[in-house]
Amino acid sequence: MTPETWTAVDDYLGGLLVGADAALDKALQASDAAQLPAIAVSAPQGKFLHLLARIRGAKRILEIGTLGGYSTIWLARALPDGGRLISLEFEPRHAEVARQNVARAGLADRVEIRIGPAIDALPALPAGEPFDLVFIDADKPSTPDYVRWALKLTRPGSVIVVDNVIRKGEVIADRPDANAAAMREAMGLMAREPRLTTTVIQTVGSKGYDGFAIALVN
Ligand code: SAH
Ligand code: DHB
Ligand code: MG
């Protein structure tokens, strides 16, 4: 089994489970044309996030790290009428591409993209309006802080998902790089936190070898 196989299987699964989707396809094209990094979740992963939000019946979703809005579209499509997704993005250029992609997907009414460092935007979110799902996928060294904020901004029954927690296995290296060290800290925090029930699923696919942490707020 090689990374080429993982990508070929992801292509097969994308075709089988997602197929041609005008808004998602255009979102990736526009992101590519604007030279955004090609690091959005894969199609099957996007659908996984969408399913988690549906299973939860999420009405309020927080995303940290918008990029071109690919995962944003998957998550926002899970919202019922009147539902709301707030996505935090540092780069104005990324946020502008995402805004257009979200509008083309017909989701502008339920998605708000806030530009700036997430660590500044998080304290401004109203604590009295908890989120049902939080997807953490921004600058990796801040992930432990984002998990702490997610705990403050959720309620029992909410779901917290963290992307990129395995980093090709770097997470168990003797001297992990700064990103992997942060993921180790984030997973340790989640594992020890009595308010969370957490697991981690390793993944392979078109994005290589990585993983998601998934937690339920007790
Ligand atoms: N969730 C997206 C991918 C996000 S990539 C998807 O799957 O489609 C990570 C994003 O986090 C990038 O757009 C990057 O600009 C943004 N980012 C980096 N540092 C940030 C910060 N401090 N605050 C908010 N966003 C940040
Ligand atoms: C990178 C970031 C991501 O969020 C991801 O899913 C894959 C790669 C990166 O910064 O390289
Ligand atoms: Mg990611």
mmCIF file of N, CA and C in Angstrom, residues 7 17 19 28 40 45 63 79 82 84 94 107 117-118 124 127 144 191 196 199 202 211 217:
data_model
loop_
_atom_site.group_PDB
_atom_site.id
_atom_site.type_symbol
_atom_site.label_atom_id
_atom_site.label_comp_id
_atom_site.label_asym_id
_atom_site.label_seq_id
_atom_site.Cartn_x
_atom_site.Cartn_y
_atom_site.Cartn_z
ATOM 1 N N THR A 7 -4.424 7.782 -2.569
ATOM 2 C CA THR A 7 -5.023 8.842 -3.381
ATOM 3 C C THR A 7 -6.001 8.258 -4.402
ATOM 4 N N LEU A 17 -19.127 8.643 -3.505
ATOM 5 C CA LEU A 17 -19.906 9.191 -2.389
ATOM 6 C C LEU A 17 -20.298 10.651 -2.578
ATOM 7 N N GLY A 19 -19.305 12.644 -5.974
ATOM 8 C CA GLY A 19 -19.553 12.888 -7.392
ATOM 9 C C GLY A 19 -19.376 14.344 -7.755
ATOM 10 N N LEU A 28 -13.049 24.579 -5.052
ATOM 11 C CA LEU A 28 -11.657 24.126 -5.153
ATOM 12 C C LEU A 28 -10.959 24.790 -6.332
ATOM 13 N N ALA A 40 -7.316 21.819 1.903
ATOM 14 C CA ALA A 40 -8.690 21.611 2.395
ATOM 15 C C ALA A 40 -8.876 20.131 2.712
ATOM 16 N N GLN A 45 -13.726 13.313 3.670
ATOM 17 C CA GLN A 45 -13.596 13.950 4.994
ATOM 18 C C GLN A 45 -14.624 15.063 5.168
ATOM 19 N N GLU A 63 -16.153 27.217 13.089
ATOM 20 C CA GLU A 63 -14.990 26.676 12.384
ATOM 21 C C GLU A 63 -13.813 27.611 12.630
ATOM 22 N N LEU A 79 -26.680 22.531 8.175
ATOM 23 C CA LEU A 79 -27.499 23.364 9.063
ATOM 24 C C LEU A 79 -28.952 23.379 8.606
ATOM 25 N N GLY A 82 -32.271 28.744 9.397
ATOM 26 C CA GLY A 82 -32.056 29.519 10.622
ATOM 27 C C GLY A 82 -30.781 29.138 11.352
ATOM 28 N N ARG A 84 -26.623 28.621 11.873
ATOM 29 C CA ARG A 84 -25.569 29.615 11.683
ATOM 30 C C ARG A 84 -24.187 28.991 11.827
ATOM 31 N N HIS A 94 -7.722 34.731 1.858
ATOM 32 C CA HIS A 94 -8.428 33.458 1.957
ATOM 33 C C HIS A 94 -9.907 33.707 2.234
ATOM 34 N N LEU A 107 -25.079 29.738 0.429
ATOM 35 C CA LEU A 107 -25.053 29.605 1.887
ATOM 36 C C LEU A 107 -24.713 30.911 2.594
ATOM 37 N N PRO A 117 -6.807 37.119 13.636
ATOM 38 C CA PRO A 117 -6.316 35.964 14.383
ATOM 39 C C PRO A 117 -7.452 35.359 15.209
ATOM 40 N N ALA A 118 -7.621 34.049 15.115
ATOM 41 C CA ALA A 118 -8.722 33.402 15.836
ATOM 42 C C ALA A 118 -8.635 33.672 17.330
ATOM 43 N N ALA A 124 -14.505 37.222 21.660
ATOM 44 C CA ALA A 124 -15.616 38.099 21.278
ATOM 45 C C ALA A 124 -16.892 37.316 20.978
ATOM 46 N N ALA A 127 -20.667 33.909 25.005
ATOM 47 C CA ALA A 127 -20.625 32.651 25.762
ATOM 48 C C ALA A 127 -22.032 32.094 25.984
ATOM 49 N N PRO A 144 -3.953 23.735 21.106
ATOM 50 C CA PRO A 144 -4.364 23.559 22.507
ATOM 51 C C PRO A 144 -5.222 24.727 23.013
ATOM 52 N N ALA A 191 -7.713 14.131 26.201
ATOM 53 C CA ALA A 191 -7.799 12.805 26.821
ATOM 54 C C ALA A 191 -8.009 12.927 28.332
ATOM 55 N N LEU A 196 -14.793 15.903 28.562
ATOM 56 C CA LEU A 196 -14.791 15.382 27.183
ATOM 57 C C LEU A 196 -14.639 13.874 27.163
ATOM 58 N N THR A 199 -11.852 10.416 21.156
ATOM 59 C CA THR A 199 -11.072 9.404 20.466
ATOM 60 C C THR A 199 -10.319 10.056 19.305
ATOM 61 N N GLN A 202 -6.932 7.647 12.952
ATOM 62 C CA GLN A 202 -5.896 7.879 11.948
ATOM 63 C C GLN A 202 -6.528 7.771 10.562
ATOM 64 N N GLY A 211 -4.882 12.443 10.763
ATOM 65 C CA GLY A 211 -5.958 11.956 11.616
ATOM 66 C C GLY A 211 -6.811 13.072 12.181
ATOM 67 N N VAL A 217 -18.762 16.550 24.255
ATOM 68 C CA VAL A 217 -18.792 17.282 25.515
ATOM 69 C C VAL A 217 -19.817 16.598 26.432
#
